[in-house]
Amino acid sequence: MTGTGARGGREAEARTGEPRTGEKVTAVSPANIAFVKYWGARDPERAVPLNPSISMTLSRCVSRCTVELRPAGAADEVLLAPAMRPAPEPFAAPVRAQLERVRRWAGRKEGLRVATRNSFPSDAGLASSASGFSALTLATARALGRDPDREDRAELATLTRRSGSGSAARSLLGGFVEWDVSESGVTRLRRLAGPDDWELRDVIALVETEPKPVSSREGHRRAHTSPYLSRRLELLPERLRRVRAAIADRDPAALGPVVEEEAVDLHLIAMSSRPPIFYWRPGTLRVLEEVRSLRRDRVGAWATMDAGANVHVLCVPEEEEEVAERLAALDEVVRTLRDRTGAGPRWDDEHLL
Ligand code: PMV
């Protein structure tokens, strides 16, 4: 089974055989926006989720990650592009842990030099960990002589989510992706529809560009303390069915309301956890109000938020202009980003190192 749909990069495609010191590999991997949220983990360290989730892979919000092979035993180095400064420890520590995990999996000993850059603000609830860790895992595996395109998808997904970011596994595939989990905790990735089957637009209203107050890993841990978690889990099978059907029917009006219910429930669980987590900012509510006002004006737009204050507004391509204009006009919106359904990770010859 093919590991990912990673495309492109002539130089990368031509690489075969033993990896050589100094060789560089670059992966570009997208963020994704969850329609049915992963919130609550059976095992937060290994990112084994409590519930199945469904997301849409994005196209423009991406992480670019270059990995360079160093001699065996050399220390790993983590740099932030474009300044090429060593990454601060809270960023570098989980990256180094993932490098070590991939190195052990590949059975290699070489040191690794890594540079990474996002096309969008990090840590603002825009799934920078999903794009970042999927790009890092793919580039590292390839730099160490493995070919992610030929690896077993489940194995690659497990390796990716072991980074601690479960949603990173969903970014390995393009289009609309379900991340299923069985009663016994075995997870499986499944593409529900490809990027060319249906194109949705995602206008992201940034109301906050500071890092979120509590990490999603901590949020998953605290979810169990919410008295409403069990009710949410009861409601999920029906929601998953509705989202799968809406994707199969390419029906935004069927998809939108479930996606909004899901977003509100994720934040309801966060706010009712002990201690509570408030990701929303006043601007979040202002955008939600504007989305309802758009619908009153017969523009099909639906809002969702991951673990952060910023709002993703989903619509069909014909409505994007109107949605973007209305959101950009709000005082509380710092900036809008425009994204769309994307094709998944790719290899690239433009290295950061
Ligand atoms: O993958 P993590 O640990 O960053 O958790 C993702 C949590 C949400 O973004 C809020 C929901 C999701 O399914 O992406």
XYZ file of C-alpha atoms and ligand atoms in Angstrom:
367
model
C 0.000 0.000 0.000
C 1.276 3.431 -0.833
C 2.157 5.459 2.245
C 1.196 8.938 1.062
C 0.165 10.676 -2.074
C 3.347 12.829 -1.871
C 4.094 14.295 -5.271
C 6.757 16.291 -7.084
C 10.432 17.134 -6.643
C 12.490 15.696 -9.512
C 15.664 15.586 -7.476
C 13.867 13.861 -4.581
C 12.262 11.331 -6.913
C 15.638 10.433 -8.357
C 17.142 9.567 -4.955
C 17.787 5.888 -4.458
C 20.119 3.696 -2.406
C 22.177 4.558 0.693
C 21.657 8.069 2.060
C 24.792 10.271 1.883
C 26.024 12.904 4.344
C 25.090 16.393 3.164
C 22.090 15.178 1.215
C 18.912 17.251 1.683
C 15.261 16.367 1.436
C 12.388 18.845 1.545
C 8.765 17.981 2.215
C 5.900 20.465 2.014
C 2.891 19.379 4.016
C -0.478 21.058 4.545
C -2.541 21.843 7.609
C -6.040 20.404 7.828
C -9.306 21.630 9.292
C -11.372 19.141 11.297
C -15.077 18.782 10.479
C -15.511 16.190 13.234
C -12.983 16.965 15.943
C -10.435 14.767 17.641
C -10.791 15.904 21.246
C -9.802 13.640 24.102
C -7.149 10.935 23.932
C -6.965 7.425 25.325
C -3.242 7.946 25.363
C -2.184 11.603 24.885
C 1.542 10.737 24.603
C 0.977 8.308 21.744
C -1.944 10.340 20.349
C -4.444 7.494 20.451
C -7.750 9.355 20.086
C -10.968 8.707 21.980
C -13.058 9.183 18.857
C -12.861 9.067 15.059
C -12.416 12.409 13.291
C -12.884 13.772 9.768
C -10.972 16.651 8.201
C -10.341 18.506 4.995
C -6.714 18.855 3.955
C -5.805 22.441 3.079
C -3.694 23.708 0.216
C -2.006 27.009 1.102
C -1.421 26.737 4.845
C 1.674 24.553 4.658
C 4.896 23.758 6.495
C 8.080 23.395 4.492
C 10.703 21.227 6.167
C 14.224 20.496 4.935
C 16.270 17.734 6.555
C 19.998 17.373 5.917
C 21.893 14.221 6.758
C 24.968 14.618 8.997
C 27.619 12.076 9.977
C 26.661 9.248 12.330
C 26.606 10.409 15.946
C 26.474 14.152 15.090
C 24.094 16.200 17.251
C 20.717 17.078 15.774
C 20.092 20.726 15.002
C 16.706 22.450 14.666
C 16.545 25.815 12.899
C 13.702 28.180 12.153
C 13.705 29.629 8.634
C 14.099 32.250 7.271
C 16.258 33.650 10.126
C 17.975 30.277 10.552
C 18.158 30.772 14.292
C 18.183 27.723 16.567
C 14.565 27.007 17.522
C 13.595 27.825 21.135
C 13.595 24.765 23.394
C 9.787 24.318 23.687
C 9.700 24.044 19.874
C 12.943 22.095 19.442
C 12.385 19.408 22.119
C 9.393 17.628 20.481
C 11.072 17.993 17.073
C 14.245 16.293 18.364
C 12.129 13.571 19.968
C 10.457 12.924 16.614
C 13.839 12.854 14.822
C 14.981 10.204 17.278
C 11.775 8.190 16.786
C 12.089 8.223 12.995
C 15.822 7.400 13.208
C 15.098 4.349 15.378
C 12.321 3.256 13.035
C 14.661 3.610 10.028
C 17.454 1.783 11.884
C 20.016 4.569 11.249
C 22.546 6.496 13.335
C 23.141 9.716 11.369
C 22.646 13.152 12.905
C 20.092 15.470 11.303
C 19.958 19.174 10.593
C 16.437 20.500 10.215
C 14.998 23.788 9.060
C 11.310 24.510 9.025
C 9.035 27.336 7.961
C 5.263 27.822 7.980
C 3.322 29.795 5.407
C 0.919 30.910 8.189
C 1.084 31.962 11.886
C 2.198 29.107 14.155
C 0.408 28.029 17.320
C -2.744 30.031 16.619
C -5.069 27.059 16.421
C -4.383 26.685 12.703
C -2.974 23.164 12.978
C 0.657 24.187 12.517
C 1.583 21.052 14.450
C -0.295 18.908 11.899
C 1.518 20.391 8.910
C 4.803 20.711 10.809
C 5.001 17.163 12.125
C 3.769 15.544 8.929
C 6.403 17.445 6.906
C 9.091 16.643 9.480
C 8.261 12.936 9.569
C 8.174 12.584 5.783
C 11.389 14.547 5.153
C 13.264 12.752 7.952
C 12.183 9.302 6.805
C 13.309 10.070 3.274
C 16.605 11.681 4.345
C 17.339 8.474 6.260
C 16.908 6.390 3.130
C 13.297 5.235 3.485
C 10.719 5.947 0.808
C 7.493 7.198 2.437
C 5.635 6.735 -0.852
C 6.217 3.008 -0.613
C 5.772 2.540 3.128
C 2.661 1.032 4.604
C 0.235 3.899 5.222
C -0.784 2.690 8.684
C 2.835 2.443 9.802
C 3.657 5.915 8.513
C 0.520 7.328 10.153
C 1.481 5.734 13.479
C 4.993 7.138 13.238
C 3.602 10.589 12.421
C 1.074 10.719 15.262
C 3.662 9.479 17.767
C 4.999 13.053 17.481
C 2.124 13.864 19.831
C 0.071 15.568 17.122
C -2.595 13.079 16.150
C -4.101 15.335 13.533
C -0.707 15.340 11.728
C -1.544 11.841 10.482
C -4.612 13.190 8.643
C -2.364 15.651 6.768
C -0.598 12.704 5.102
C -3.519 12.390 2.696
C -5.186 14.932 0.436
C -8.891 15.731 0.099
C -11.327 14.641 2.816
C -9.861 12.245 5.357
C -11.336 10.097 8.112
C -9.117 8.977 10.978
C -10.950 6.045 12.460
C -10.267 4.350 15.789
C -11.505 0.928 16.897
C -12.720 -0.054 20.368
C -9.286 -1.508 21.053
C -7.497 1.729 20.044
C -6.273 0.696 16.572
C -6.407 3.687 14.244
C -6.805 3.806 10.484
C -6.687 6.591 7.890
C -9.159 6.613 5.044
C -9.681 9.060 2.216
C -13.404 9.810 1.860
C -13.024 11.928 -1.300
C -10.136 13.307 -3.307
C -9.286 16.991 -3.729
C -10.633 16.973 -7.282
C -13.925 15.372 -6.256
C -15.109 18.436 -4.385
C -13.556 21.810 -3.779
C -14.514 23.825 -0.751
C -13.062 27.161 0.221
C -11.894 28.005 3.733
C -11.679 31.699 4.594
C -9.718 31.888 7.820
C -10.465 34.911 9.973
C -7.481 35.634 12.202
C -8.596 37.370 15.370
C -5.541 36.367 17.405
C -1.987 35.660 16.317
C -0.524 34.982 19.758
C 0.084 31.358 20.765
C -2.933 29.643 22.288
C -3.065 29.568 26.105
C -3.205 25.759 26.517
C -1.761 23.155 24.124
C -4.122 20.716 22.462
C -2.178 17.875 24.089
C -3.171 19.278 27.489
C -6.710 19.835 26.192
C -6.986 16.146 25.213
C -5.856 15.224 28.709
C -8.383 17.508 30.421
C -11.321 16.514 28.201
C -12.018 13.577 30.526
C -12.842 15.976 33.348
C -15.760 17.555 31.470
C -19.189 16.266 32.554
C -20.334 16.679 28.939
C -17.739 14.469 27.275
C -19.814 11.288 27.552
C -22.795 12.978 25.890
C -20.603 14.220 23.046
C -19.289 10.712 22.475
C -22.882 9.420 22.296
C -23.730 11.998 19.626
C -20.671 11.308 17.495
C -21.662 8.218 15.450
C -24.644 10.094 13.992
C -22.521 13.174 13.255
C -19.856 11.083 11.560
C -22.569 9.540 9.360
C -23.949 12.959 8.458
C -20.506 14.339 7.571
C -19.595 11.274 5.473
C -22.925 11.540 3.628
C -22.528 15.299 3.019
C -19.057 14.708 1.554
C -20.331 11.842 -0.604
C -23.212 14.048 -1.851
C -21.009 17.195 -2.192
C -23.659 18.989 -0.150
C -22.390 22.073 1.746
C -25.804 22.822 3.252
C -25.831 19.363 4.851
C -22.208 19.579 5.955
C -22.209 23.091 7.433
C -24.605 22.675 10.370
C -22.872 19.497 11.656
C -19.469 21.134 11.372
C -20.717 24.084 13.450
C -22.226 21.768 16.097
C -18.904 19.968 16.325
C -16.900 23.176 16.747
C -19.171 24.431 19.508
C -19.010 21.067 21.288
C -15.215 20.955 21.218
C -15.126 24.357 22.921
C -17.931 23.398 25.292
C -15.842 20.443 26.470
C -12.761 22.672 26.771
C -14.635 25.348 28.740
C -16.175 22.762 31.080
C -12.911 20.885 31.709
C -11.157 21.200 35.057
C -9.378 23.596 35.045
C -11.350 25.189 32.208
C -9.791 26.210 28.900
C -11.053 29.277 27.043
C -9.748 29.425 23.495
C -12.328 31.898 22.195
C -11.600 35.622 22.115
C -14.172 38.413 21.658
C -13.263 38.432 17.951
C -14.257 34.761 17.686
C -17.833 35.593 18.695
C -17.917 38.581 16.368
C -16.955 36.359 13.415
C -19.547 33.738 14.424
C -22.171 36.494 14.459
C -21.112 37.660 10.982
C -21.322 34.114 9.634
C -24.931 33.908 10.836
C -25.578 37.285 9.246
C -24.112 36.014 5.946
C -26.537 33.098 6.067
C -29.445 35.462 6.691
C -28.300 37.165 3.477
C -28.454 33.773 1.739
C -24.703 33.255 1.522
C -23.847 29.645 2.394
C -21.072 30.003 5.012
C -20.356 27.847 8.051
C -17.835 28.352 10.823
C -15.504 26.051 12.683
C -12.618 26.518 15.124
C -9.936 24.083 16.199
C -8.177 24.588 19.544
C -7.732 28.332 19.114
C -9.541 31.630 18.675
C -9.396 31.856 14.891
C -12.359 30.932 12.770
C -12.391 28.872 9.575
C -15.360 29.797 7.421
C -16.295 27.172 4.861
C -18.117 27.965 1.655
C -18.314 26.998 -2.015
C -15.947 28.782 -4.476
C -18.739 31.041 -5.826
C -19.340 32.538 -2.360
C -15.700 32.998 -1.327
C -15.356 36.606 -2.433
C -18.407 37.788 -0.517
C -17.434 35.818 2.597
C -13.844 37.139 2.554
C -14.963 40.748 2.063
C -17.479 40.632 4.892
C -15.023 39.049 7.317
C -12.114 41.331 6.400
C -14.331 44.356 7.103
C -14.706 43.434 10.790
C -12.581 45.465 13.242
C -11.775 42.323 15.228
C -10.294 40.512 12.224
C -6.554 41.133 11.974
C -6.241 39.424 8.618
C -7.958 36.805 6.482
C -6.238 33.845 4.841
C -7.851 32.095 1.928
C -7.435 28.396 1.599
C -9.119 25.494 -0.134
C -9.221 21.728 -0.400
C -5.693 20.476 -1.025
C -3.942 17.472 -2.506
C -1.726 16.504 0.443
C 2.057 16.534 0.994
C 4.621 16.882 -1.762
C 8.375 16.692 -2.246
C 10.121 19.850 -3.326
C 13.591 20.754 -4.591
C 13.607 24.210 -2.984
C 15.515 23.526 0.213
C 15.609 25.776 3.285
C 19.211 24.763 4.116
O -3.422 16.782 16.797
P -3.540 17.625 17.980
O -3.036 16.963 19.210
O -2.952 18.994 17.767
O -5.094 17.838 18.261
C -5.953 18.393 17.326
C -7.133 18.924 17.989
C -8.067 19.743 17.135
O -7.365 20.482 16.165
C -8.793 20.717 18.033
C -9.132 18.884 16.449
C -8.696 18.093 15.272
O -9.282 17.030 15.059
O -7.831 18.554 14.499
